Amino acid sequence: MNLMSLTAVELGKKIKSGEVTAVEAAKAALEQIEKVEGDINSFVTVYEKEEVLKKAEEIQKKIENNEIDSPLAGVPVAIKDNMCTKGHLTTCSSKILSNFEPTYSSFAVEKLEEAGAVIIGKTNMDEFAMGSTSETSYYGPTKNPWNTNHVPGGSSGGSCAAVAAEECSFSLGSDTGGSIRQPSSYCGVTGIKPTYGTVSRYGLIAYGSSLDQIGPVAKDVTDVATILEIIAGHDEKDSTSVKRDSYDFTSALVDDVKGMKIGVPKGYFGDGLDPEVKEAVLEVVEVLKSKGAIVEEFDLELIEYAIPAYYVIADAEASSNLARFDGVKYGYRAEDYRDLHNMYKKTRSEGFGAEVKRRIMLGSFVLSSGYYDAYYLKALRTKALIKKQFDEAFAKYDVIIGPVAPTTAPVIGESLSDPMKMYLGDIYTISVNLAGLPGISVPTKRDKKGLPIGVQMIGDCFKENNIIRAAYTYEQARDCYERCDIAKERD
């Protein structure tokens, strides 16, 4: 039995029943990492074997003594390298934080540790989460496990590739403009970005503070709903954390969409969308329609303004958030410098990569005197209009369905050579962050090149259960079709 082929919930059940142990699961994950990591480069840091196995032994004893009752107890997990982990490197895949070891762990990491999950390492990412391909990492690009000539997406590319390559049972990512959903689509895994404020950002090294949100990546919808239920919660240490009435997401794992109203934005299926992606997404719509959902097309006109608004707001916040990395208190410091100001300049010039510098400069520009009103305030007004249009849509529909990305995973080097092309690849995901909405990416099928295609389901604020229910219903139908196809091939 290949333990790493099981879903996180399936593995957790086997550990709880005594069929396997947490130590065996940890060993299986570390063995898989040793086997494939040279080709995939999913991790920045893999924890020492002795440390991982010792932690797994501790969790195993707690399970046997009934001291811990969690569906994820003993299950191996990887953490995106922009979430603080006490005593372990947290680099944001940047040279400027290449020696940074936090003195505390992020809220989401603590919740997983309380649940008995076994952390095995920190995953690779675009530097400071700025990118859509995981190529801007100081530690080299992550490769797509389906085809290593292609990118895994970004910025949570390492987290998604690690799950797809079965190096861990599940992972945590962060989503600022699609950074969980897009790489999940490219890697053929399931990822959910919850409503802004549902998971505390405490301990998440910020890119765009008003947009960042932590979420899970796993093999199926049951996994992400279960994980989200564990990491969600109100946190007094995070002023943007929301106290919700309910954090029950697993109750939405119901194979039933009868009467559910689904909106399909016409503008999502125009020029620029790959025909294979379009066909795959529309097939999902037809499946849900056949299961009793009510489907309608509608206009979402302001989406074309989402990309410029997003990059103005995100880069403005990034230029402010990254001002703290100057070589004074922590992280990398230039060796040779004349005075304090020269140390700042040399440290930041040497420590940041090209894409991060580009966004810092753009952010500083739009916040500067004379341009603040023309760009930043106008972007905030556009953001409010986009949110209003989504509110109007969700007055009619329970779920909005569309593509995750215009194409399947591009070839390594293809997008990075043209930043504008990379930015435009976020067209279907960034409006979800601007409006603070929940969104999920679910695998559908593969294109002619064998690369995965994902479908995106978007819900209203705090209505994750709607998209979980729709995604689960589609997943059950998809798995049924796949089993039928396998049976036909045998016959």
mmCIF file of N, CA, C and O in Angstrom, residues 315-357:
data_model
loop_
_atom_site.group_PDB
_atom_site.id
_atom_site.type_symbol
_atom_site.label_atom_id
_atom_site.label_comp_id
_atom_site.label_asym_id
_atom_site.label_seq_id
_atom_site.Cartn_x
_atom_site.Cartn_y
_atom_site.Cartn_z
ATOM 1 N N ASP A 315 0.817 46.031 -5.388
ATOM 2 C CA ASP A 315 2.193 46.533 -5.401
ATOM 3 C C ASP A 315 2.377 47.705 -4.439
ATOM 4 O O ASP A 315 3.450 47.860 -3.840
ATOM 5 N N ALA A 316 1.330 48.509 -4.266
ATOM 6 C CA ALA A 316 1.406 49.593 -3.281
ATOM 7 C C ALA A 316 1.589 49.010 -1.882
ATOM 8 O O ALA A 316 2.436 49.480 -1.099
ATOM 9 N N GLU A 317 0.811 47.975 -1.564
ATOM 10 C CA GLU A 317 0.924 47.347 -0.244
ATOM 11 C C GLU A 317 2.259 46.625 -0.093
ATOM 12 O O GLU A 317 2.856 46.618 0.989
ATOM 13 N N ALA A 318 2.734 46.022 -1.195
ATOM 14 C CA ALA A 318 4.018 45.314 -1.150
ATOM 15 C C ALA A 318 5.171 46.278 -0.878
ATOM 16 O O ALA A 318 6.079 45.971 -0.094
ATOM 17 N N SER A 319 5.140 47.448 -1.518
ATOM 18 C CA SER A 319 6.242 48.402 -1.315
ATOM 19 C C SER A 319 6.315 48.839 0.138
ATOM 20 O O SER A 319 7.398 49.071 0.682
ATOM 21 N N SER A 320 5.146 48.919 0.788
ATOM 22 C CA SER A 320 5.107 49.273 2.210
ATOM 23 C C SER A 320 5.539 48.100 3.080
ATOM 24 O O SER A 320 6.373 48.255 3.991
ATOM 25 N N ASN A 321 4.992 46.913 2.796
ATOM 26 C CA ASN A 321 5.298 45.732 3.617
ATOM 27 C C ASN A 321 6.767 45.322 3.549
ATOM 28 O O ASN A 321 7.335 44.846 4.539
ATOM 29 N N LEU A 322 7.385 45.493 2.390
ATOM 30 C CA LEU A 322 8.765 45.042 2.218
ATOM 31 C C LEU A 322 9.801 46.078 2.622
ATOM 32 O O LEU A 322 11.001 45.822 2.552
ATOM 33 N N ALA A 323 9.325 47.246 3.075
ATOM 34 C CA ALA A 323 10.256 48.283 3.536
ATOM 35 C C ALA A 323 11.033 47.841 4.772
ATOM 36 O O ALA A 323 12.134 48.326 5.035
ATOM 37 N N ARG A 324 10.463 46.865 5.513
ATOM 38 C CA ARG A 324 11.093 46.421 6.765
ATOM 39 C C ARG A 324 12.350 45.582 6.527
ATOM 40 O O ARG A 324 13.150 45.384 7.443
ATOM 41 N N PHE A 325 12.503 45.066 5.311
ATOM 42 C CA PHE A 325 13.654 44.201 5.026
ATOM 43 C C PHE A 325 14.808 45.069 4.528
ATOM 44 O O PHE A 325 14.958 45.327 3.337
ATOM 45 N N ASP A 326 15.626 45.495 5.502
ATOM 46 C CA ASP A 326 16.680 46.463 5.184
ATOM 47 C C ASP A 326 18.047 46.065 5.719
ATOM 48 O O ASP A 326 19.005 46.836 5.642
ATOM 49 N N GLY A 327 18.146 44.852 6.297
ATOM 50 C CA GLY A 327 19.434 44.381 6.789
ATOM 51 C C GLY A 327 19.765 44.811 8.200
ATOM 52 O O GLY A 327 20.863 44.546 8.691
ATOM 53 N N VAL A 328 18.837 45.472 8.901
ATOM 54 C CA VAL A 328 19.130 45.983 10.243
ATOM 55 C C VAL A 328 18.854 44.937 11.315
ATOM 56 O O VAL A 328 19.744 44.570 12.092
ATOM 57 N N LYS A 329 17.620 44.409 11.373
ATOM 58 C CA LYS A 329 17.233 43.536 12.484
ATOM 59 C C LYS A 329 17.379 42.056 12.175
ATOM 60 O O LYS A 329 17.699 41.257 13.049
ATOM 61 N N TYR A 330 17.066 41.654 10.946
ATOM 62 C CA TYR A 330 17.101 40.230 10.609
ATOM 63 C C TYR A 330 17.281 40.067 9.109
ATOM 64 O O TYR A 330 17.123 41.009 8.330
ATOM 65 N N GLY A 331 17.625 38.846 8.724
ATOM 66 C CA GLY A 331 17.791 38.563 7.307
ATOM 67 C C GLY A 331 19.173 38.933 6.795
ATOM 68 O O GLY A 331 20.097 39.244 7.558
ATOM 69 N N TYR A 332 19.300 38.932 5.492
ATOM 70 C CA TYR A 332 20.577 39.184 4.822
ATOM 71 C C TYR A 332 21.020 40.631 4.994
ATOM 72 O O TYR A 332 20.200 41.545 5.021
ATOM 73 N N ARG A 333 22.341 40.838 5.133
ATOM 74 C CA ARG A 333 22.920 42.182 5.151
ATOM 75 C C ARG A 333 24.142 42.194 4.232
ATOM 76 O O ARG A 333 24.969 41.292 4.270
ATOM 77 N N ALA A 334 24.238 43.208 3.391
ATOM 78 C CA ALA A 334 25.393 43.338 2.498
ATOM 79 C C ALA A 334 26.683 43.400 3.321
ATOM 80 O O ALA A 334 26.699 43.955 4.427
ATOM 81 N N GLU A 335 27.746 42.855 2.783
ATOM 82 C CA GLU A 335 29.001 42.786 3.530
ATOM 83 C C GLU A 335 29.766 44.103 3.514
ATOM 84 O O GLU A 335 30.302 44.539 4.519
ATOM 85 N N ASP A 336 29.878 44.717 2.339
ATOM 86 C CA ASP A 336 30.677 45.939 2.219
ATOM 87 C C ASP A 336 29.772 47.145 1.993
ATOM 88 O O ASP A 336 29.029 47.192 1.006
ATOM 89 N N TYR A 337 29.855 48.118 2.885
ATOM 90 C CA TYR A 337 29.055 49.332 2.733
ATOM 91 C C TYR A 337 29.736 50.480 3.466
ATOM 92 O O TYR A 337 30.554 50.272 4.368
ATOM 93 N N ARG A 338 29.408 51.706 3.043
ATOM 94 C CA ARG A 338 30.077 52.893 3.595
ATOM 95 C C ARG A 338 29.375 53.421 4.837
ATOM 96 O O ARG A 338 30.025 53.771 5.825
ATOM 97 N N ASP A 339 28.041 53.526 4.772
ATOM 98 C CA ASP A 339 27.279 54.103 5.879
ATOM 99 C C ASP A 339 25.913 53.432 5.923
ATOM 100 O O ASP A 339 25.636 52.495 5.168
ATOM 101 N N LEU A 340 25.039 53.924 6.787
ATOM 102 C CA LEU A 340 23.733 53.289 6.982
ATOM 103 C C LEU A 340 22.908 53.269 5.699
ATOM 104 O O LEU A 340 22.359 52.238 5.312
ATOM 105 N N HIS A 341 22.823 54.423 5.027
ATOM 106 C CA HIS A 341 22.000 54.489 3.812
ATOM 107 C C HIS A 341 22.574 53.617 2.702
ATOM 108 O O HIS A 341 21.832 52.982 1.954
ATOM 109 N N ASN A 342 23.877 53.554 2.613
ATOM 110 C CA ASN A 342 24.520 52.692 1.624
ATOM 111 C C ASN A 342 24.273 51.221 1.939
ATOM 112 O O ASN A 342 24.097 50.392 1.040
ATOM 113 N N MET A 343 24.222 50.898 3.255
ATOM 114 C CA MET A 343 23.915 49.520 3.665
ATOM 115 C C MET A 343 22.492 49.135 3.256
ATOM 116 O O MET A 343 22.239 48.043 2.750
ATOM 117 N N TYR A 344 21.546 50.067 3.469
ATOM 118 C CA TYR A 344 20.169 49.824 3.037
ATOM 119 C C TYR A 344 20.135 49.503 1.541
ATOM 120 O O TYR A 344 19.535 48.512 1.098
ATOM 121 N N LYS A 345 20.727 50.373 0.751
ATOM 122 C CA LYS A 345 20.683 50.243 -0.708
ATOM 123 C C LYS A 345 21.320 48.942 -1.183
ATOM 124 O O LYS A 345 20.751 48.217 -2.006
ATOM 125 N N LYS A 346 22.511 48.656 -0.674
ATOM 126 C CA LYS A 346 23.220 47.452 -1.133
ATOM 127 C C LYS A 346 22.501 46.177 -0.679
ATOM 128 O O LYS A 346 22.405 45.208 -1.429
ATOM 129 N N THR A 347 21.999 46.192 0.564
ATOM 130 C CA THR A 347 21.287 45.017 1.083
ATOM 131 C C THR A 347 20.054 44.721 0.243
ATOM 132 O O THR A 347 19.821 43.580 -0.173
ATOM 133 N N ARG A 348 19.252 45.732 -0.037
ATOM 134 C CA ARG A 348 18.018 45.533 -0.796
ATOM 135 C C ARG A 348 18.308 45.231 -2.269
ATOM 136 O O ARG A 348 17.608 44.429 -2.894
ATOM 137 N N SER A 349 19.351 45.841 -2.819
ATOM 138 C CA SER A 349 19.725 45.574 -4.211
ATOM 139 C C SER A 349 20.198 44.136 -4.392
ATOM 140 O O SER A 349 19.861 43.474 -5.379
ATOM 141 N N GLU A 350 20.977 43.659 -3.423
ATOM 142 C CA GLU A 350 21.505 42.300 -3.505
ATOM 143 C C GLU A 350 20.501 41.257 -3.029
ATOM 144 O O GLU A 350 20.522 40.110 -3.490
ATOM 145 N N GLY A 351 19.622 41.648 -2.104
ATOM 146 C CA GLY A 351 18.739 40.683 -1.460
ATOM 147 C C GLY A 351 17.465 40.373 -2.208
ATOM 148 O O GLY A 351 16.945 39.257 -2.118
ATOM 149 N N PHE A 352 16.931 41.344 -2.949
ATOM 150 C CA PHE A 352 15.689 41.141 -3.686
ATOM 151 C C PHE A 352 15.955 40.741 -5.131
ATOM 152 O O PHE A 352 16.916 41.209 -5.746
ATOM 153 N N GLY A 353 15.065 39.919 -5.675
ATOM 154 C CA GLY A 353 15.139 39.530 -7.078
ATOM 155 C C GLY A 353 14.469 40.556 -7.978
ATOM 156 O O GLY A 353 13.838 41.518 -7.513
ATOM 157 N N ALA A 354 14.570 40.342 -9.289
ATOM 158 C CA ALA A 354 14.107 41.317 -10.285
ATOM 159 C C ALA A 354 12.605 41.588 -10.191
ATOM 160 O O ALA A 354 12.170 42.739 -10.260
ATOM 161 N N GLU A 355 11.793 40.546 -10.028
ATOM 162 C CA GLU A 355 10.340 40.729 -10.007
ATOM 163 C C GLU A 355 9.903 41.492 -8.765
ATOM 164 O O GLU A 355 9.026 42.364 -8.834
ATOM 165 N N VAL A 356 10.535 41.204 -7.624
ATOM 166 C CA VAL A 356 10.203 41.908 -6.383
ATOM 167 C C VAL A 356 10.584 43.388 -6.510
ATOM 168 O O VAL A 356 9.810 44.274 -6.137
ATOM 169 N N LYS A 357 11.744 43.662 -7.076
ATOM 170 C CA LYS A 357 12.169 45.056 -7.280
ATOM 171 C C LYS A 357 11.195 45.785 -8.195
ATOM 172 O O LYS A 357 10.849 46.946 -7.963
#
